[in-house]
């Protein structure tokens, strides 16, 4: 079965473009804390750190440039994010840069995008040596100064902190 464009409905989905954005640096990142439960992750005190707001703004500006270069109208953009404070705040900043009303239908929290839950044994504990050895993808394997922005054509941009 074909739609009015002559494409099958299943192929129409393939014309969508997706950008994946990680949240900006958060207060737990700065404190070295694991915050993976929904109960704690949605608390305002576990949102973005000041540097995270700067990173979100810079990512929003890169996305805006990418959309303009690709001829993608901003009114076609949908922003989906987890209900955690750090991702909600990142999405709100990016939406603001793009001029998308955050409270409107183009932005929505999606429960399935939330952080993996490590359980009560790790929740609100520090990324100390013992936990870092138990969690192989922990902070010791990441450079906290680098933030990655991925475009729809899978180009990777590293956003490095700016010296002031």
Coordinates of N, CA and C in Angstrom, one line a residue:
X1 N 0.8 -1.2 0.0 CA 0.0 0.0 0.0 C 0.9 1.2 0.0
X2 N 0.6 2.2 -0.8 CA 1.4 3.4 -0.9 C 0.6 4.6 -0.4
X3 N 1.3 5.6 0.1 CA 0.6 6.9 0.5 C 0.6 7.8 -0.7
X4 N 0.1 9.0 -0.5 CA 0.0 10.0 -1.6 C 1.3 10.4 -2.3
X5 N 2.4 10.2 -1.6 CA 3.7 10.5 -2.1 C 4.3 9.3 -3.0
X6 N 3.6 8.2 -3.0 CA 4.1 7.1 -3.7 C 5.0 6.1 -2.9
X7 N 5.1 6.5 -1.6 CA 6.0 5.6 -0.8 C 5.1 4.8 0.1
X8 N 5.6 3.6 0.5 CA 4.8 2.8 1.4 C 4.9 3.5 2.8
X9 N 3.8 3.3 3.6 CA 3.8 4.0 5.0 C 5.0 3.6 5.8
X10 N 5.5 2.4 5.7 CA 6.7 2.1 6.6 C 7.9 2.8 6.1
X11 N 8.0 3.2 4.9 CA 9.2 3.9 4.4 C 9.1 5.4 4.8
X12 N 7.9 5.9 5.0 CA 7.7 7.3 5.3 C 8.4 7.6 6.7
X13 N 8.4 6.6 7.5 CA 9.1 6.8 8.8 C 10.6 7.1 8.7
X14 N 11.1 6.4 7.7 CA 12.6 6.6 7.5 C 13.0 8.0 7.0
X15 N 12.0 8.8 6.7 CA 12.4 10.2 6.3 C 12.5 11.1 7.5
X16 N 12.1 10.6 8.6 CA 12.3 11.4 9.8 C 13.8 11.6 10.1
X17 N 14.1 12.7 10.8 CA 15.5 12.9 11.2 C 15.5 13.0 12.7
X18 N 16.5 12.4 13.3 CA 16.6 12.4 14.8 C 17.9 12.9 15.3
X19 N 17.9 13.7 16.3 CA 19.1 14.2 17.0 C 19.0 13.7 18.4
X20 N 20.2 13.2 18.9 CA 20.2 12.7 20.2 C 21.2 13.7 21.0
X21 N 20.7 14.1 22.2 CA 21.4 15.0 23.0 C 21.5 14.5 24.4
X22 N 22.6 14.4 25.0 CA 22.8 14.1 26.4 C 22.5 15.3 27.3
X23 N 22.0 15.1 28.4 CA 21.8 16.3 29.3 C 23.1 17.0 29.7
X24 N 23.0 18.2 30.0 CA 24.2 19.0 30.4 C 24.7 18.5 31.8
X25 N 25.9 19.0 32.2 CA 26.5 18.7 33.5 C 25.5 19.0 34.6
X26 N 25.3 18.0 35.4 CA 24.3 18.1 36.5 C 25.0 18.3 37.9
X27 N 24.2 18.7 38.9 CA 24.7 18.8 40.2 C 25.2 17.4 40.7
X28 N 24.5 16.3 40.4 CA 25.1 15.0 40.8 C 26.4 14.7 40.1
X29 N 26.6 15.1 38.9 CA 27.9 14.9 38.2 C 29.0 15.7 38.9
X30 N 28.7 16.9 39.4 CA 29.7 17.6 40.1 C 30.0 17.1 41.4
X31 N 29.0 16.5 42.1 CA 29.2 15.9 43.4 C 29.7 14.5 43.4
X32 N 29.7 13.9 42.2 CA 30.1 12.5 42.1 C 29.0 11.5 42.6
X33 N 27.8 11.9 42.6 CA 26.7 11.1 43.2 C 26.0 10.3 42.1
X34 N 25.5 9.1 42.4 CA 24.7 8.4 41.5 C 23.2 8.7 41.9
X35 N 22.5 9.3 40.9 CA 21.1 9.6 41.1 C 20.3 8.9 40.0
X36 N 19.8 7.7 40.3 CA 19.2 6.9 39.2 C 17.7 6.6 39.5
X37 N 17.2 6.9 40.6 CA 15.8 6.6 40.9 C 14.9 7.7 40.4
X38 N 13.7 7.4 40.0 CA 12.7 8.4 39.6 C 12.4 9.3 40.7
X39 N 12.3 8.8 41.9 CA 12.0 9.6 43.1 C 13.0 10.8 43.3
X40 N 14.3 10.4 43.2 CA 15.4 11.4 43.4 C 15.7 12.2 42.1
X41 N 15.6 11.5 41.0 CA 16.0 12.1 39.7 C 15.1 13.3 39.3
X42 N 13.9 13.3 39.8 CA 13.0 14.4 39.5 C 13.0 15.6 40.4
X43 N 13.8 15.5 41.5 CA 14.0 16.6 42.5 C 14.8 17.7 41.9
X44 N 14.3 19.0 42.1 CA 15.0 20.1 41.6 C 16.5 20.2 42.0
X45 N 16.8 19.7 43.2 CA 18.2 19.8 43.6 C 19.2 18.9 42.9
X46 N 18.6 18.0 42.0 CA 19.5 17.2 41.2 C 19.4 17.5 39.8
X47 N 19.1 18.8 39.5 CA 19.1 19.3 38.1 C 20.4 19.7 37.6
X48 N 20.4 20.6 36.6 CA 21.7 21.0 36.0 C 22.5 21.9 36.9
X49 N 23.8 21.8 36.8 CA 24.8 22.7 37.4 C 24.9 23.9 36.4
X50 N 25.4 25.0 36.9 CA 25.6 26.2 36.0 C 26.3 25.9 34.6
X51 N 27.3 25.0 34.7 CA 28.0 24.6 33.4 C 27.0 23.9 32.5
X52 N 26.1 23.1 33.1 CA 25.1 22.3 32.4 C 24.2 23.2 31.6
X53 N 23.8 24.3 32.2 CA 22.9 25.3 31.5 C 23.6 25.9 30.3
X54 N 24.9 26.2 30.5 CA 25.7 26.7 29.4 C 25.9 25.7 28.3
X55 N 26.1 24.4 28.6 CA 26.2 23.3 27.6 C 24.9 23.2 26.9
X56 N 23.8 23.2 27.6 CA 22.5 23.1 26.9 C 22.2 24.2 25.9
X57 N 22.6 25.4 26.3 CA 22.4 26.6 25.4 C 23.3 26.4 24.2
X58 N 24.6 26.0 24.4 CA 25.5 25.8 23.2 C 25.0 24.6 22.3
X59 N 24.4 23.6 22.9 CA 23.9 22.5 22.1 C 22.6 23.0 21.3
X60 N 21.8 23.8 22.0 CA 20.6 24.3 21.3 C 21.0 25.2 20.1
X61 N 22.1 26.0 20.3 CA 22.6 26.8 19.2 C 23.1 26.0 18.0
X62 N 23.9 24.9 18.4 CA 24.4 24.0 17.3 C 23.2 23.3 16.6
X63 N 22.2 22.9 17.4 CA 21.0 22.2 16.7 C 20.3 23.2 15.8
X64 N 20.1 24.5 16.3 CA 19.5 25.5 15.5 C 20.2 25.7 14.2
X65 N 21.5 25.8 14.2 CA 22.4 25.9 13.0 C 22.2 24.7 12.1
X66 N 22.2 23.5 12.7 CA 22.0 22.3 11.9 C 20.6 22.3 11.2
X67 N 19.6 22.7 11.9 CA 18.3 22.7 11.4 C 18.2 23.7 10.2
X68 N 18.8 24.9 10.4 CA 18.8 25.9 9.3 C 19.5 25.4 8.1
X69 N 20.7 24.8 8.3 CA 21.5 24.3 7.2 C 20.8 23.2 6.4
X70 N 20.0 22.4 7.1 CA 19.3 21.3 6.5 C 17.9 21.7 6.0
X71 N 17.5 22.9 6.3 CA 16.2 23.4 5.8 C 15.0 22.7 6.6
X72 N 15.3 22.3 7.8 CA 14.2 21.7 8.6 C 13.5 22.8 9.4
X73 N 12.2 23.0 9.2 CA 11.4 24.0 9.9 C 11.3 23.7 11.4
X74 N 11.6 24.7 12.2 CA 11.6 24.5 13.7 C 10.2 24.0 14.1
X75 N 9.1 24.4 13.4 CA 7.8 24.0 13.9 C 7.5 22.5 13.7
X76 N 8.5 21.8 13.0 CA 8.3 20.4 12.8 C 9.1 19.6 13.9
X77 N 9.9 20.3 14.7 CA 10.7 19.7 15.7 C 9.9 19.2 16.9
X78 N 10.1 18.0 17.3 CA 9.5 17.5 18.6 C 10.7 17.2 19.5
X79 N 10.6 17.6 20.8 CA 11.6 17.4 21.8 C 11.0 16.4 22.8
X80 N 11.7 15.3 23.0 CA 11.4 14.3 23.9 C 12.5 14.1 24.9
X81 N 12.2 13.9 26.2 CA 13.2 13.9 27.2 C 12.7 13.1 28.4
X82 N 13.5 12.6 29.3 CA 13.1 11.9 30.4 C 12.5 12.8 31.5
X83 N 11.8 12.3 32.5 CA 11.3 13.2 33.5 C 12.3 13.7 34.5
X84 N 13.5 13.2 34.4 CA 14.5 13.6 35.4 C 14.8 15.1 35.3
X85 N 15.1 15.8 36.4 CA 15.3 17.2 36.4 C 16.4 17.6 35.4
X86 N 17.5 16.9 35.3 CA 18.6 17.3 34.5 C 18.3 17.3 33.0
X87 N 17.4 16.3 32.6 CA 17.1 16.2 31.2 C 15.9 17.2 30.9
X88 N 15.0 17.4 31.8 CA 14.0 18.4 31.6 C 14.5 19.8 31.5
X89 N 15.5 20.1 32.3 CA 16.1 21.4 32.3 C 16.9 21.6 31.0
X90 N 17.6 20.6 30.5 CA 18.3 20.6 29.2 C 17.3 20.8 28.1
X91 N 16.2 20.1 28.1 CA 15.2 20.2 27.0 C 14.6 21.6 27.0
X92 N 14.3 22.1 28.2 CA 13.7 23.5 28.3 C 14.7 24.5 27.7
X93 N 15.9 24.4 28.0 CA 16.9 25.4 27.5 C 17.0 25.3 26.0
X94 N 17.1 24.1 25.4 CA 17.2 23.9 24.0 C 15.9 24.4 23.3
X95 N 14.8 24.0 23.9 CA 13.5 24.5 23.3 C 13.5 26.1 23.3
X96 N 14.0 26.7 24.4 CA 14.0 28.1 24.4 C 14.9 28.7 23.3
X97 N 16.1 28.1 23.1 CA 17.0 28.6 22.0 C 16.3 28.5 20.7
X98 N 15.5 27.4 20.5 CA 14.8 27.2 19.2 C 13.5 28.0 19.0
X99 N 13.1 28.5 20.2 CA 11.8 29.3 20.1 C 10.6 28.4 20.1
X100 N 10.8 27.2 20.7 CA 9.7 26.2 20.8 C 9.0 26.3 22.2
X101 N 7.7 26.6 22.3 CA 7.1 26.6 23.6 C 7.3 25.3 24.4
X102 N 7.9 25.4 25.5 CA 8.2 24.1 26.3 C 6.9 23.5 26.8
X103 N 5.9 24.3 27.1 CA 4.7 23.7 27.7 C 3.7 23.3 26.6
X104 N 4.1 23.5 25.3 CA 3.2 23.1 24.2 C 3.4 21.7 23.8
X105 N 2.7 21.3 22.7 CA 2.6 19.9 22.3 C 3.9 19.4 21.7
X106 N 4.9 20.3 21.4 CA 6.1 19.9 20.7 C 7.1 19.3 21.7
X107 N 6.9 19.5 23.0 CA 7.8 19.0 24.0 C 7.1 18.1 25.0
X108 N 7.7 17.0 25.3 CA 7.0 16.0 26.2 C 8.0 15.1 26.9
X109 N 7.8 14.9 28.2 CA 8.6 13.9 28.9 C 8.1 12.5 28.5
X110 N 9.1 11.6 28.4 CA 8.8 10.2 28.0 C 9.4 9.3 29.1
X111 N 8.6 8.6 29.8 CA 9.1 7.7 30.9 C 10.2 6.7 30.5
X112 N 10.0 6.2 29.3 CA 10.9 5.2 28.8 C 12.4 5.7 28.5
X113 N 12.5 7.0 28.5 CA 13.9 7.6 28.3 C 14.6 7.8 29.6
X114 N 14.1 7.4 30.7 CA 14.7 7.7 32.0 C 16.0 6.9 32.3
X115 N 16.7 7.4 33.3 CA 18.0 6.8 33.7 C 17.7 5.3 34.1
X116 N 18.7 4.5 33.8 CA 18.6 3.1 34.4 C 18.8 3.2 35.9
X117 N 18.0 2.4 36.6 CA 18.0 2.4 38.0 C 19.0 1.4 38.6
X118 N 20.0 1.8 39.3 CA 21.0 0.9 39.9 C 20.6 0.2 41.2
X119 N 19.5 0.7 41.8 CA 19.0 0.1 43.0 C 19.5 0.9 44.2
X120 N 18.9 0.6 45.4 CA 19.1 1.3 46.6 C 20.5 1.3 47.1
X121 N 21.3 0.2 46.7 CA 22.6 0.1 47.2 C 23.6 1.2 46.6
X122 N 23.2 1.7 45.5 CA 24.0 2.7 44.8 C 23.4 4.1 44.9
X123 N 22.1 4.2 45.1 CA 21.4 5.5 45.0 C 22.0 6.5 46.0
X124 N 22.4 7.7 45.6 CA 22.9 8.8 46.3 C 24.3 8.5 47.0
X125 N 24.9 7.4 46.5 CA 26.3 7.1 46.9 C 27.3 7.8 45.9
X126 N 28.5 8.0 46.4 CA 29.5 8.6 45.6 C 30.1 7.6 44.6
X127 N 30.7 8.1 43.6 CA 31.4 7.3 42.6 C 32.8 7.0 43.1
X128 N 32.9 6.4 44.3 CA 34.2 6.1 44.9 C 34.8 5.0 44.2
X129 N 36.0 4.6 44.6 CA 36.7 3.5 43.9 C 36.0 2.2 43.9
X130 N 35.3 1.9 45.0 CA 34.6 0.6 45.0 C 33.5 0.6 44.0
X131 N 32.7 1.6 44.0 CA 31.5 1.6 43.1 C 32.1 1.7 41.6
X132 N 33.1 2.5 41.4 CA 33.6 2.7 40.0 C 34.1 1.3 39.5
X133 N 34.6 0.5 40.3 CA 35.1 -0.8 39.9 C 33.9 -1.8 39.6
X134 N 32.8 -1.6 40.3 CA 31.6 -2.4 40.1 C 30.8 -2.0 38.9
X135 N 30.9 -0.7 38.5 CA 30.2 -0.2 37.4 C 31.2 0.2 36.3
X136 N 31.4 -0.7 35.4 CA 32.5 -0.4 34.4 C 32.3 0.8 33.5
X137 N 31.1 1.3 33.3 CA 30.8 2.5 32.5 C 30.6 3.7 33.4
X138 N 31.3 3.7 34.5 CA 31.2 4.8 35.5 C 32.0 6.0 35.1
X139 N 32.0 6.9 35.9 CA 32.7 8.2 35.7 C 34.2 8.1 35.3
X140 N 34.8 7.0 35.8 CA 36.3 6.9 35.5 C 36.5 6.6 34.0
X141 N 35.5 6.3 33.2 CA 35.6 6.0 31.8 C 35.2 7.2 30.9
X142 N 34.7 8.2 31.6 CA 34.2 9.4 30.8 C 35.1 10.6 31.1
X143 N 35.2 11.5 30.2 CA 35.8 12.8 30.4 C 34.7 13.7 30.7
X144 N 34.5 14.2 31.9 CA 33.4 15.1 32.3 C 33.5 16.4 31.7
X145 N 34.6 16.8 31.1 CA 34.8 18.1 30.4 C 34.2 18.1 29.0
X146 N 33.9 16.9 28.5 CA 33.5 16.8 27.1 C 32.0 16.5 27.0
X147 N 31.3 17.2 26.2 CA 29.9 17.0 26.0 C 29.7 16.7 24.5
X148 N 28.9 15.7 24.2 CA 28.8 15.4 22.8 C 27.4 15.7 22.2
X149 N 27.4 16.3 21.0 CA 26.2 16.6 20.3 C 26.3 15.8 19.0
X150 N 25.2 15.0 18.7 CA 25.2 14.2 17.5 C 24.1 14.7 16.6
X151 N 24.5 14.9 15.3 CA 23.6 15.4 14.3 C 22.9 14.3 13.7
X152 N 21.9 14.6 12.8 CA 21.1 13.5 12.2 C 22.0 12.8 11.2
X153 N 23.1 13.4 10.7 CA 23.9 12.7 9.8 C 25.1 12.0 10.5
X154 N 24.9 11.9 11.8 CA 25.8 11.2 12.7 C 27.2 11.9 12.7
X155 N 27.2 13.2 12.6 CA 28.5 14.0 12.8 C 28.5 14.2 14.3
X156 N 29.7 14.1 14.9 CA 29.8 14.3 16.3 C 30.6 15.6 16.6
X157 N 30.0 16.4 17.5 CA 30.7 17.6 17.9 C 31.0 17.5 19.4
X158 N 32.2 17.9 19.8 CA 32.5 17.9 21.2 C 32.4 19.3 21.7
X159 N 31.6 19.5 22.7 CA 31.5 20.9 23.3 C 32.5 20.9 24.5
X160 N 33.5 21.6 24.4 CA 34.5 21.7 25.5 C 34.2 22.9 26.3
X161 N 34.5 22.8 27.6 CA 34.3 24.0 28.5 C 35.1 25.2 28.0
X162 N 34.5 26.4 28.1 CA 35.3 27.6 27.7 C 35.9 28.2 28.9
X163 N 37.2 28.5 28.8 CA 37.9 29.2 29.8 C 37.4 30.7 29.9
X164 N 37.1 31.1 31.1 CA 36.7 32.5 31.3 C 37.7 33.3 31.9

